[in-house]
PDB file of C-alpha atoms in Angstrom:
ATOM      1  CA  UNK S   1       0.000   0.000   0.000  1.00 53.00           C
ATOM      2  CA  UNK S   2       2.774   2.091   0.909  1.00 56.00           C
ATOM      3  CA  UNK S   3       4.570   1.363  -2.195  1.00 55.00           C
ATOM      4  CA  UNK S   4       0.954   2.326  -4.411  1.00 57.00           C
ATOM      5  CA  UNK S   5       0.824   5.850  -2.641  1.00 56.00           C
ATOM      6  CA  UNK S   6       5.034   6.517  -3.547  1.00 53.00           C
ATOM      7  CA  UNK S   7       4.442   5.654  -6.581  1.00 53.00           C
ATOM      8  CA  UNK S   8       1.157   8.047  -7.384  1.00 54.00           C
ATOM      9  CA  UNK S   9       2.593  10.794  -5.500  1.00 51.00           C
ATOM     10  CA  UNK S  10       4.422  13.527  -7.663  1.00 49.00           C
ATOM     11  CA  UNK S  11       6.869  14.816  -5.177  1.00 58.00           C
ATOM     12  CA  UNK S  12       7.139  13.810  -1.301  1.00 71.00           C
ATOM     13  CA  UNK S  13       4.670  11.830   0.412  1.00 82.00           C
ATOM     14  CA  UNK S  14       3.561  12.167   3.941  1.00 83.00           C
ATOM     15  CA  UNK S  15       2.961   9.542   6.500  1.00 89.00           C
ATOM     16  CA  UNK S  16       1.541  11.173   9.866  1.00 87.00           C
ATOM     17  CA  UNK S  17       1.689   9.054  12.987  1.00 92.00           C
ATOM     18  CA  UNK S  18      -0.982   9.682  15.399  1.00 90.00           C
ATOM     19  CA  UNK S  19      -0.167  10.126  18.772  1.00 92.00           C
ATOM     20  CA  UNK S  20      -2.113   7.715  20.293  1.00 90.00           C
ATOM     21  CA  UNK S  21      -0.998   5.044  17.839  1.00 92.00           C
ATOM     22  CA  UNK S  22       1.345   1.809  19.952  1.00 94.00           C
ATOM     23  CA  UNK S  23       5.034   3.068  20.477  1.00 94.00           C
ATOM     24  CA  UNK S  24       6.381   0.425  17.906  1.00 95.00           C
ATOM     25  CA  UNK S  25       4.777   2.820  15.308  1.00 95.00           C
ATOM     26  CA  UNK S  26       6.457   5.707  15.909  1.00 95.00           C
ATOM     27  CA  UNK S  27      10.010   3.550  16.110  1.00 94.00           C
ATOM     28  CA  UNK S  28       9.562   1.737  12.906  1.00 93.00           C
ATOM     29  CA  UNK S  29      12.263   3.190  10.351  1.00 90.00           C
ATOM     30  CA  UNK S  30       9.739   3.867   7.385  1.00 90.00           C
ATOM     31  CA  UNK S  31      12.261   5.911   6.006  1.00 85.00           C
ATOM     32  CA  UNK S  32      14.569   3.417   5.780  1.00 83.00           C
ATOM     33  CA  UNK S  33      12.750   0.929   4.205  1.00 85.00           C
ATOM     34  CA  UNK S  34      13.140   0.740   0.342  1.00 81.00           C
ATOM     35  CA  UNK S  35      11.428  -0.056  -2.603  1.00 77.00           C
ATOM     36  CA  UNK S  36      12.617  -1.884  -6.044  1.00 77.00           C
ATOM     37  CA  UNK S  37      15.738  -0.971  -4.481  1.00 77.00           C
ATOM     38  CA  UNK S  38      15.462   2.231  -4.047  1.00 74.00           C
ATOM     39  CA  UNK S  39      15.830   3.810  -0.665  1.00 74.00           C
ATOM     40  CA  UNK S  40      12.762   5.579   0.192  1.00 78.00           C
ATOM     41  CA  UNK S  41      14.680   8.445   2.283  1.00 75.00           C
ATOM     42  CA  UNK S  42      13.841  11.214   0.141  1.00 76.00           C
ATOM     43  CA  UNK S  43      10.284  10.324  -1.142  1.00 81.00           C
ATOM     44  CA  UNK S  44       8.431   9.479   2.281  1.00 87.00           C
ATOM     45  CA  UNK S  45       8.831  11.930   4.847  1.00 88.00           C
ATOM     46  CA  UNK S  46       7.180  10.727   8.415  1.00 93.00           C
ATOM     47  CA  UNK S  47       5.643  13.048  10.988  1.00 94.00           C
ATOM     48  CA  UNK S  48       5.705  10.973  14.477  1.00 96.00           C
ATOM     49  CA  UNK S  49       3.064  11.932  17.874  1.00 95.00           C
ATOM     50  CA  UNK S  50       0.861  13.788  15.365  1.00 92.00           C
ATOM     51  CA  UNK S  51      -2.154  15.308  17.618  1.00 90.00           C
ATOM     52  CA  UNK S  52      -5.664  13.498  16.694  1.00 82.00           C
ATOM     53  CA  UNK S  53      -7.070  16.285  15.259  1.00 76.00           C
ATOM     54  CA  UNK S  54      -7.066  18.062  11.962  1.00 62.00           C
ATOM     55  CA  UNK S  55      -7.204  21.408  13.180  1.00 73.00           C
ATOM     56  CA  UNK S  56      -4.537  23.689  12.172  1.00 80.00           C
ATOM     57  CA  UNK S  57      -1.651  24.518  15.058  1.00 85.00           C
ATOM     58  CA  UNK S  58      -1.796  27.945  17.082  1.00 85.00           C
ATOM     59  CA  UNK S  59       0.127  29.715  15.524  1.00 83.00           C
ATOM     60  CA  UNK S  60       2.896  32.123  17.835  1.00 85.00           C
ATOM     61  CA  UNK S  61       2.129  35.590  18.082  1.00 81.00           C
ATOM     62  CA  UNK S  62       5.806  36.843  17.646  1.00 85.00           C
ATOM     63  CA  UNK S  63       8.909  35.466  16.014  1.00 87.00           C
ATOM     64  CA  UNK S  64      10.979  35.441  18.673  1.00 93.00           C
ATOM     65  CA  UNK S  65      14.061  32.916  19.289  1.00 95.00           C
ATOM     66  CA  UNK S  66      15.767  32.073  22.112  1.00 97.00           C
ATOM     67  CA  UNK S  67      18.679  29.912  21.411  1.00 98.00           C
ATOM     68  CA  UNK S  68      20.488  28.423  25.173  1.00 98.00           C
ATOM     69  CA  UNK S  69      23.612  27.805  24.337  1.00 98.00           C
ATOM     70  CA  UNK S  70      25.223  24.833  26.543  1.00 97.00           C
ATOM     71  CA  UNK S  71      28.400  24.006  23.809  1.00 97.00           C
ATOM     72  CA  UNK S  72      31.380  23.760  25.829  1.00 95.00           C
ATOM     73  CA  UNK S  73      33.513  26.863  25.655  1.00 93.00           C
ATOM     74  CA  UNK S  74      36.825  24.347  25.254  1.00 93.00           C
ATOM     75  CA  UNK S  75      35.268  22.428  22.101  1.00 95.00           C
ATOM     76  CA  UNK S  76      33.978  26.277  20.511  1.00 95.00           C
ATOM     77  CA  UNK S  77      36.894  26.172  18.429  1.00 94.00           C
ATOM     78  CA  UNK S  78      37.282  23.371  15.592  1.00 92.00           C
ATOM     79  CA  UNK S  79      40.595  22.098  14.200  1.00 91.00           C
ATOM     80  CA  UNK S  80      40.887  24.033  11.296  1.00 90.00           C
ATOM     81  CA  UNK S  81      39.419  26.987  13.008  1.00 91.00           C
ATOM     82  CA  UNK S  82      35.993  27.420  12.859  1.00 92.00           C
ATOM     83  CA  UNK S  83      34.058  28.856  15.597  1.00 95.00           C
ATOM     84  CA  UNK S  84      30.839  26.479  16.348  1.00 96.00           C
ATOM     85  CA  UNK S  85      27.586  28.097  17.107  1.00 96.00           C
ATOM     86  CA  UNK S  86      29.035  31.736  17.306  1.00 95.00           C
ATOM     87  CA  UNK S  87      26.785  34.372  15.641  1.00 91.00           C
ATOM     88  CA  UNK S  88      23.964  32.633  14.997  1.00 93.00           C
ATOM     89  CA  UNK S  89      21.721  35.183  15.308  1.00 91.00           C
ATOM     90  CA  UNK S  90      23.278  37.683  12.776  1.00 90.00           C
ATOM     91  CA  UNK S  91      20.739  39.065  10.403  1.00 88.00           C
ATOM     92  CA  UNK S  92      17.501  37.693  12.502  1.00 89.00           C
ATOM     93  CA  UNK S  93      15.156  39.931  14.046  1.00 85.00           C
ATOM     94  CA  UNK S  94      14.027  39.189  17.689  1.00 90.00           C
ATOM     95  CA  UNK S  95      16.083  36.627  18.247  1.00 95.00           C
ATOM     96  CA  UNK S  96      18.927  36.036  21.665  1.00 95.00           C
ATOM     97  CA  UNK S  97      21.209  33.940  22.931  1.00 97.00           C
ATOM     98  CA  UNK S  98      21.990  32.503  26.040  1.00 97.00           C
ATOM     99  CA  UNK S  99      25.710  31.191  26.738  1.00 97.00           C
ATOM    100  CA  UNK S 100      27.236  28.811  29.581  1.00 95.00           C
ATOM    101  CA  UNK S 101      24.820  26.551  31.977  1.00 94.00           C
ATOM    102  CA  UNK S 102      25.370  28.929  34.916  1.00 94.00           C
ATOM    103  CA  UNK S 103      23.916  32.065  32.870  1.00 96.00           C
ATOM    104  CA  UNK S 104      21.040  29.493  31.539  1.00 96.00           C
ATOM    105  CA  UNK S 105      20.013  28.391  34.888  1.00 95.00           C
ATOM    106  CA  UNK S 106      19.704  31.571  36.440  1.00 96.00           C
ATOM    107  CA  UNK S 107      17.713  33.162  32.972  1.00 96.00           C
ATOM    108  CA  UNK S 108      15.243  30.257  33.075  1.00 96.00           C
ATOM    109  CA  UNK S 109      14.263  31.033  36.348  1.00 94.00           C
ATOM    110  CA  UNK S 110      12.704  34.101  35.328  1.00 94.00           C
ATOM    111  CA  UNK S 111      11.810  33.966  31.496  1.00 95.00           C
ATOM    112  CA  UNK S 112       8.484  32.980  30.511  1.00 95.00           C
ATOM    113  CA  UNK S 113       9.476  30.422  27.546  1.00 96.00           C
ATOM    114  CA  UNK S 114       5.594  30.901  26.378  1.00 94.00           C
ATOM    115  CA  UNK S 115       6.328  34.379  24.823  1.00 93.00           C
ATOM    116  CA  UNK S 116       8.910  32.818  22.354  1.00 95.00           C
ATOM    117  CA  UNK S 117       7.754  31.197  19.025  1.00 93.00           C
ATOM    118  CA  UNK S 118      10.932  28.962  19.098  1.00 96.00           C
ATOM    119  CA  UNK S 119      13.425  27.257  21.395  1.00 97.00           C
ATOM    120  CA  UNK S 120      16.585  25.450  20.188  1.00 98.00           C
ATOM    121  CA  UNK S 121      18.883  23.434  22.438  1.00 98.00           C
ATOM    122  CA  UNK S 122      22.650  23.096  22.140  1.00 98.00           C
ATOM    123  CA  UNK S 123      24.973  21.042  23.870  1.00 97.00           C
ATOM    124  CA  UNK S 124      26.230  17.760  24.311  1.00 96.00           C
ATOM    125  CA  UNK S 125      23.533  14.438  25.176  1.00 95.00           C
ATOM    126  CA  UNK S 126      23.734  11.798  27.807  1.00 91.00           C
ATOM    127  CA  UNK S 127      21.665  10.073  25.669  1.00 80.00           C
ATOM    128  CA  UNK S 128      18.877   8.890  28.625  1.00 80.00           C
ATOM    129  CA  UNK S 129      15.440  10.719  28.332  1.00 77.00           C
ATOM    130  CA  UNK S 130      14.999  11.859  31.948  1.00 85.00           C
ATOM    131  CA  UNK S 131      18.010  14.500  31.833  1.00 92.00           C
ATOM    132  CA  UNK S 132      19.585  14.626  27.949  1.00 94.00           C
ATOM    133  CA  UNK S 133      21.980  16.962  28.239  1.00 96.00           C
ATOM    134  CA  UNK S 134      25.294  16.804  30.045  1.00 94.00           C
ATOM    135  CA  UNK S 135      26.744  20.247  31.148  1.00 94.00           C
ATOM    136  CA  UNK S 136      30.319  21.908  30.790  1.00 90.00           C
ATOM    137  CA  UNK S 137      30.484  21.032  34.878  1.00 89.00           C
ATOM    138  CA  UNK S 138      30.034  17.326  34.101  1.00 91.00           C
ATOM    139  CA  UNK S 139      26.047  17.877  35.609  1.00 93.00           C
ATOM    140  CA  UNK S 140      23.300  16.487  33.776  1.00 95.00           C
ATOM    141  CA  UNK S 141      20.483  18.669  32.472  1.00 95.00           C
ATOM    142  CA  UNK S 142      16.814  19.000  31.251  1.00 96.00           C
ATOM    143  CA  UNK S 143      14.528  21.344  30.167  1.00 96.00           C
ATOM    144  CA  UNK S 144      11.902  23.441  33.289  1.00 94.00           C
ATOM    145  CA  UNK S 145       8.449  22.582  32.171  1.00 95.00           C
ATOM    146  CA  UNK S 146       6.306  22.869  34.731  1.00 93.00           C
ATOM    147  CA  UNK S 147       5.526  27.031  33.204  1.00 91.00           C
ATOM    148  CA  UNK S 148       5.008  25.913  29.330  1.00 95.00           C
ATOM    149  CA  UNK S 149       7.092  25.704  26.174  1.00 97.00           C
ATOM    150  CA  UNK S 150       7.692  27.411  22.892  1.00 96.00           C
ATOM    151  CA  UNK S 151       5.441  26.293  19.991  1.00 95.00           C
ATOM    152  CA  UNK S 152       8.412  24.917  18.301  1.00 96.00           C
ATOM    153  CA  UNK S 153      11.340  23.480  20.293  1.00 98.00           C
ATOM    154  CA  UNK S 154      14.665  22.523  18.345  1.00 98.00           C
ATOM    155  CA  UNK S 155      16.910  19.830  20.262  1.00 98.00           C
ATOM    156  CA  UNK S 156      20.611  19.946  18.719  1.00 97.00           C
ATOM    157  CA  UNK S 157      21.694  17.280  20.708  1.00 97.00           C
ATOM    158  CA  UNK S 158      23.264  14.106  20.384  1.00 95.00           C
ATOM    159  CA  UNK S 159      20.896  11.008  21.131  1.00 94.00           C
ATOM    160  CA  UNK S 160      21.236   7.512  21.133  1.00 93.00           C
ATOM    161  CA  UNK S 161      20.074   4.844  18.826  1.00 91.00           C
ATOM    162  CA  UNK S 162      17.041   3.778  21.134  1.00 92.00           C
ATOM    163  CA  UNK S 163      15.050   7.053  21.292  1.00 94.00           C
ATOM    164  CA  UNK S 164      15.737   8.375  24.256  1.00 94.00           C
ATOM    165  CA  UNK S 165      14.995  11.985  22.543  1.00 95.00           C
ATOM    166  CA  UNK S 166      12.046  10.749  21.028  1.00 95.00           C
ATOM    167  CA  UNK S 167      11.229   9.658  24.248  1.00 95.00           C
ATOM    168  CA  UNK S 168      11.816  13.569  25.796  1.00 96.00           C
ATOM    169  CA  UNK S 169      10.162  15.203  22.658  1.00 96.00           C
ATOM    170  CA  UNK S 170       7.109  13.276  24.021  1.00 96.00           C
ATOM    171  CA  UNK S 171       7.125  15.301  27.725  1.00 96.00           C
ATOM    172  CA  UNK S 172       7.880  18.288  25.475  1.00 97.00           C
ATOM    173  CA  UNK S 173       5.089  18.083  23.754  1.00 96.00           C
ATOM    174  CA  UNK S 174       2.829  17.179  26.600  1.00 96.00           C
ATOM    175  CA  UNK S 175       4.461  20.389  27.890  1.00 97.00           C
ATOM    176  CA  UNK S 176       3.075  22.829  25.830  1.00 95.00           C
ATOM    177  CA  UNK S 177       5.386  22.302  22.625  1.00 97.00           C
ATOM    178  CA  UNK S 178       3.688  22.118  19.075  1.00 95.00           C
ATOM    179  CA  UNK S 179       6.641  20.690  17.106  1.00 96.00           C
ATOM    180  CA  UNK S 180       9.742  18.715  18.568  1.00 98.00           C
ATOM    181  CA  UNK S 181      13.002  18.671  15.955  1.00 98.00           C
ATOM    182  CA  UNK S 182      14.593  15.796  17.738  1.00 97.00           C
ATOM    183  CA  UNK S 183      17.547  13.587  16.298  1.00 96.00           C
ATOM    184  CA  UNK S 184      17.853  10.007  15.923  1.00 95.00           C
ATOM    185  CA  UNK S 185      21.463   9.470  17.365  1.00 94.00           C
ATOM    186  CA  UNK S 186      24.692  11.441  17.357  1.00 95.00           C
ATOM    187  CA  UNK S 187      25.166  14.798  15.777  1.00 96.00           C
ATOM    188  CA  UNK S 188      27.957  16.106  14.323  1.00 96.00           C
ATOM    189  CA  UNK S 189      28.629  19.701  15.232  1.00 95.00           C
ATOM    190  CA  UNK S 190      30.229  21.011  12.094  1.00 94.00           C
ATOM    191  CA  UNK S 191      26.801  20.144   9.984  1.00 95.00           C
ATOM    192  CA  UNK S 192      24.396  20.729  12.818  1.00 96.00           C
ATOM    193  CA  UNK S 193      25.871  24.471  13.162  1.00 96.00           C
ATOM    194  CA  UNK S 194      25.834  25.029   9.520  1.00 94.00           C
ATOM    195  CA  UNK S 195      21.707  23.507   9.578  1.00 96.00           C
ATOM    196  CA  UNK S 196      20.620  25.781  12.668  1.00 96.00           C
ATOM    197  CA  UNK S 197      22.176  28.936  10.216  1.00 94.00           C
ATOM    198  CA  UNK S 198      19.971  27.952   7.516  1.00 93.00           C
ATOM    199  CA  UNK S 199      16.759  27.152   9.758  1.00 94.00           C
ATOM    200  CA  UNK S 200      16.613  29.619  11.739  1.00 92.00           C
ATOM    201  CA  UNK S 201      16.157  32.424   9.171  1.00 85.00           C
ATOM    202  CA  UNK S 202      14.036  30.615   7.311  1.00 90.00           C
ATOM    203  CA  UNK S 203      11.581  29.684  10.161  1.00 89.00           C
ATOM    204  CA  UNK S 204      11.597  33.280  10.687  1.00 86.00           C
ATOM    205  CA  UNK S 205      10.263  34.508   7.169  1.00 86.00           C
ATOM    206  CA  UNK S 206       6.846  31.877   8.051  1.00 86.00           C
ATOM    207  CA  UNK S 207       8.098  28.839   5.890  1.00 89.00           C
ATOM    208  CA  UNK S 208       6.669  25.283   8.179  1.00 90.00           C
ATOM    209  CA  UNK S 209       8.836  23.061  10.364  1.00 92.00           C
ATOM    210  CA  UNK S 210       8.284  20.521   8.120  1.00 92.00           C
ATOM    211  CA  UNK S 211       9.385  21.886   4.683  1.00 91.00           C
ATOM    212  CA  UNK S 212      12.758  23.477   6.150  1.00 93.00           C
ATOM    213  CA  UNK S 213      13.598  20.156   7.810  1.00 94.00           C
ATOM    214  CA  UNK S 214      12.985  18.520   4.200  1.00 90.00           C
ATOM    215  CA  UNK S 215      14.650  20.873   2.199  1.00 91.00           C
ATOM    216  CA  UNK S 216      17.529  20.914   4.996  1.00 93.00           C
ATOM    217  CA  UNK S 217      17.791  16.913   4.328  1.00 91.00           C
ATOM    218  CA  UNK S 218      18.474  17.520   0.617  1.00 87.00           C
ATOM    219  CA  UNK S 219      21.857  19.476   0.885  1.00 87.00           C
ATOM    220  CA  UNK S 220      24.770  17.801   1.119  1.00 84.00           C
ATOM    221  CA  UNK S 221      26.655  16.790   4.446  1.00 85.00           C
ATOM    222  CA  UNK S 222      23.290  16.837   5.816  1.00 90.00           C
ATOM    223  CA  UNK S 223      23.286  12.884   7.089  1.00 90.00           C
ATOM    224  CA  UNK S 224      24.771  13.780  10.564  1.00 91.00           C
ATOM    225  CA  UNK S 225      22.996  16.903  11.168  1.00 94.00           C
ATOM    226  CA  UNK S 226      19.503  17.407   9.312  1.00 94.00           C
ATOM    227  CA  UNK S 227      19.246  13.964   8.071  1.00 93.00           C
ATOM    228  CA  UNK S 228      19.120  12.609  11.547  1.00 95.00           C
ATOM    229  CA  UNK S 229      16.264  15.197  13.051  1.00 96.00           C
ATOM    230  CA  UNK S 230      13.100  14.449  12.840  1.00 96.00           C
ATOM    231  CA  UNK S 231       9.556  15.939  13.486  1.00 97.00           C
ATOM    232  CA  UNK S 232       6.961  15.227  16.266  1.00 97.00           C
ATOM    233  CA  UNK S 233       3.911  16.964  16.323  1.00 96.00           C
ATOM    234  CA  UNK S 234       2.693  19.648  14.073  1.00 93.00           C
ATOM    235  CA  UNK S 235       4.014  19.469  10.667  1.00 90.00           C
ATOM    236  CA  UNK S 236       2.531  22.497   9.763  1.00 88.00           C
ATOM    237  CA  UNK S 237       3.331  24.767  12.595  1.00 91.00           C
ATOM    238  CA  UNK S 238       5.182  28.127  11.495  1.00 89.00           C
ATOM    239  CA  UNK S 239       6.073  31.342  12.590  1.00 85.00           C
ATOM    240  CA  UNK S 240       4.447  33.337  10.893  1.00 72.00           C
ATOM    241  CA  UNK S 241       0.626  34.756  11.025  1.00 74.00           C
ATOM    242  CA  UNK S 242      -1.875  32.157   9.635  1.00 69.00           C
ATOM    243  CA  UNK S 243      -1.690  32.703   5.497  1.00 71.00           C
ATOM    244  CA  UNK S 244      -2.465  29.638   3.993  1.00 75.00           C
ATOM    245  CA  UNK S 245      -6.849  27.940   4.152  1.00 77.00           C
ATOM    246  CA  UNK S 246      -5.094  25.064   5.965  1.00 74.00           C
ATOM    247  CA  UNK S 247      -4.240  27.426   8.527  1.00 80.00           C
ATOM    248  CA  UNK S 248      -7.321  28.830   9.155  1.00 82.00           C
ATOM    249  CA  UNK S 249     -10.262  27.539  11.989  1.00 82.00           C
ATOM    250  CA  UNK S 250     -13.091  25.775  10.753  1.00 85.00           C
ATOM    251  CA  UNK S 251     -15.211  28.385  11.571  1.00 87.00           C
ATOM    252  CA  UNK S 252     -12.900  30.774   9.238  1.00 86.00           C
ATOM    253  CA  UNK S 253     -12.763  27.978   6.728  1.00 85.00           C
ATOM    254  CA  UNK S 254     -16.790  27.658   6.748  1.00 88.00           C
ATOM    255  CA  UNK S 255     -17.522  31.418   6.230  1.00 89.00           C
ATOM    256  CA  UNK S 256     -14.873  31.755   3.099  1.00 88.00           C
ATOM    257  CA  UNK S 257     -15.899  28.640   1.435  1.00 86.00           C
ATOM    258  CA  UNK S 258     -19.068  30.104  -0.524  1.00 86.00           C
ATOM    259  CA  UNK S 259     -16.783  32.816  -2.058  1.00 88.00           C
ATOM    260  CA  UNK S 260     -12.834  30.597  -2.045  1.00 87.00           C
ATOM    261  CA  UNK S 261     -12.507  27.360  -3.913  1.00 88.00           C
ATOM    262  CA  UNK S 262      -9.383  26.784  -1.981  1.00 86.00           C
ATOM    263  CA  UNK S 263     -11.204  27.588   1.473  1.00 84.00           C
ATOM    264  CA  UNK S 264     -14.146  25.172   0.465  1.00 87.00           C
ATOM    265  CA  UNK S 265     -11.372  22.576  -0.325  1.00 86.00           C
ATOM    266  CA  UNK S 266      -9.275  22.705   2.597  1.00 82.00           C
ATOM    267  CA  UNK S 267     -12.471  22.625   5.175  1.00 84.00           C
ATOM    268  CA  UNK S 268     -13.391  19.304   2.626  1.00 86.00           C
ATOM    269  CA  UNK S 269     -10.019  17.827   3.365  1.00 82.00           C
ATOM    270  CA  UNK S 270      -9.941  18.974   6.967  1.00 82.00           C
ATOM    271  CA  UNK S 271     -13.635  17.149   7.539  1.00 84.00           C
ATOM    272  CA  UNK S 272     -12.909  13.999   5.687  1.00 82.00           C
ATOM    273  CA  UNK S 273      -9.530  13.448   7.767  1.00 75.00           C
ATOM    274  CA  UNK S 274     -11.737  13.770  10.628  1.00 77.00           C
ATOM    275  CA  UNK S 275     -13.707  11.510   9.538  1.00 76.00           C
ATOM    276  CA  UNK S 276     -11.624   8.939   9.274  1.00 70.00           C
ATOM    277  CA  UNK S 277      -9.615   9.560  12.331  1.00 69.00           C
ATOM    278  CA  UNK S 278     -12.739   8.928  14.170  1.00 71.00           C
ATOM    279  CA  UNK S 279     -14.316   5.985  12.282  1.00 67.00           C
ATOM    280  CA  UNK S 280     -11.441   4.597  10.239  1.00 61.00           C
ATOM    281  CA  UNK S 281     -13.376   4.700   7.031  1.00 52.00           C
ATOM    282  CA  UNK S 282     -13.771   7.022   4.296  1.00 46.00           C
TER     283      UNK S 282
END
């Protein structure tokens, strides 16, 4: 069946994972499977812990970025000396950075993460799911969530092979987060810095989660950085104001349909997925 839908599809096809489907289902390497030999890596793209609803996401109300910063100071500098997550923020509007755990800590404790439309994480993993990162100090380290999350959280950190960040993009989500980037094992730094450059200016200008992590997993050198991220939750979340009729509430939707084809289309689509989330038949 899988195979059928590849092969009628003109560009990339989507497989969303509801949330509430078994865990094996959100574990099973679908990319990774292939098809008359042909890897199906680029051509199926899978969206994991989708919510049960078709709804759109709610969208943020700024575009603001906080970026904590938990790289070690004595591994900034690479070999042939390139500075790793320095300046990320040049060119972006609203957007700050927070450097060294001790500065993090004590910022966290007073910043309302709910009044920034995205949150990326830097630093090294322990690769469990209670605490995933592992500080300069040799501490361990996890995200506050008892007072809410960013719609979009960003985890560049290095995981293990078992999902132990799929694992914590679950509580993030349950936290308040819309969409979890989270990777599938180890990162390398060189790529991942080079991938959080290109996303983060991108996210800003109101272009989805889901089409800057695809179009991230096309360049090259991507396979340890971008290629090893992947999405949980709402596919279609961006930053900027709803623009597209899949963004818009059903009651929007129902009011524009008599006068917008593509309104009355995407309230069709948006009613028959519901449908068959509910009842399993079309």
């Amino acid at each position: 069946m899988l195979a059928d839908r590849l092969g009628e599809a003109a560009g990339r096809l989507r497989l969303r994972l509801c949330a509430d489907l078994p865990l094996p289902w959100h574990r099973f390497p679908f990319e990774y499977l292939s098809d008359q030999g042909q890897s199906l890596r680029h051509r199926l793209y899978v969206v994991r812990h989708v919510p049960r609803d078709a709804g759109p996401p709610t969208f943020p109300a700024c575009r603001d970025i906080l970026i904590l910063d938990l790289w070690p100071d004595a591994e900034r500098t690479t070999p042939t000396g390139e500075r790793l997550f320095v300046n990320l923020i040049n060119g972006l509007e609203a957007a700050r950075v927070i450097r060294g755990h001790r500065r993090v800590r004590a910022e966290l404790a007073r910043l309302d993460l709910t009044a920034f439309a995205a949150l990326v994480v830097i630093g090294h993993g322990t690769q469990t799911d209670d605490q995933p990162v592992v500080l300069e100090s040799g501490e361990t380290w996890a995200l506050p969530l008892e007072r809410g999350l960013p719609p979009l959280v960003v985890l560049a950190v290095c995981g293990n092979d078992r999902f132990n960040l799929f694992d914590y993009g679950q509580k993030l989500l349950a936290a308040g987060a819309q969409a979890v980037l989270a990777p599938l094992g180890t990162l390398d730094a060189g790529p991942t810095d080079q991938f959080l450059r290109a996303f983060l200016g991108t996210w800003q200008d109101g272009k989805t989660a889901a089409e800057l992590l695809w179009n991230a997993q096309r360049q090259p050198n991507s396979d340890h950085s971008a290629g090893r991220l992947h999405l949980l939750g709402r596919a279609e979340l961006h930053a900027a104001p709803a623009h597209a009729p899949a963004d818009r509430t059903d009651a929007d939707l129902a009011a524009r349909a008599l006068q917008d084809e593509e309104a009355l289309r995407a309230l069709i689509e948006r009613i028959t997925l519901r449908g068959f989330q509910r009842d399993g038949d079309l």
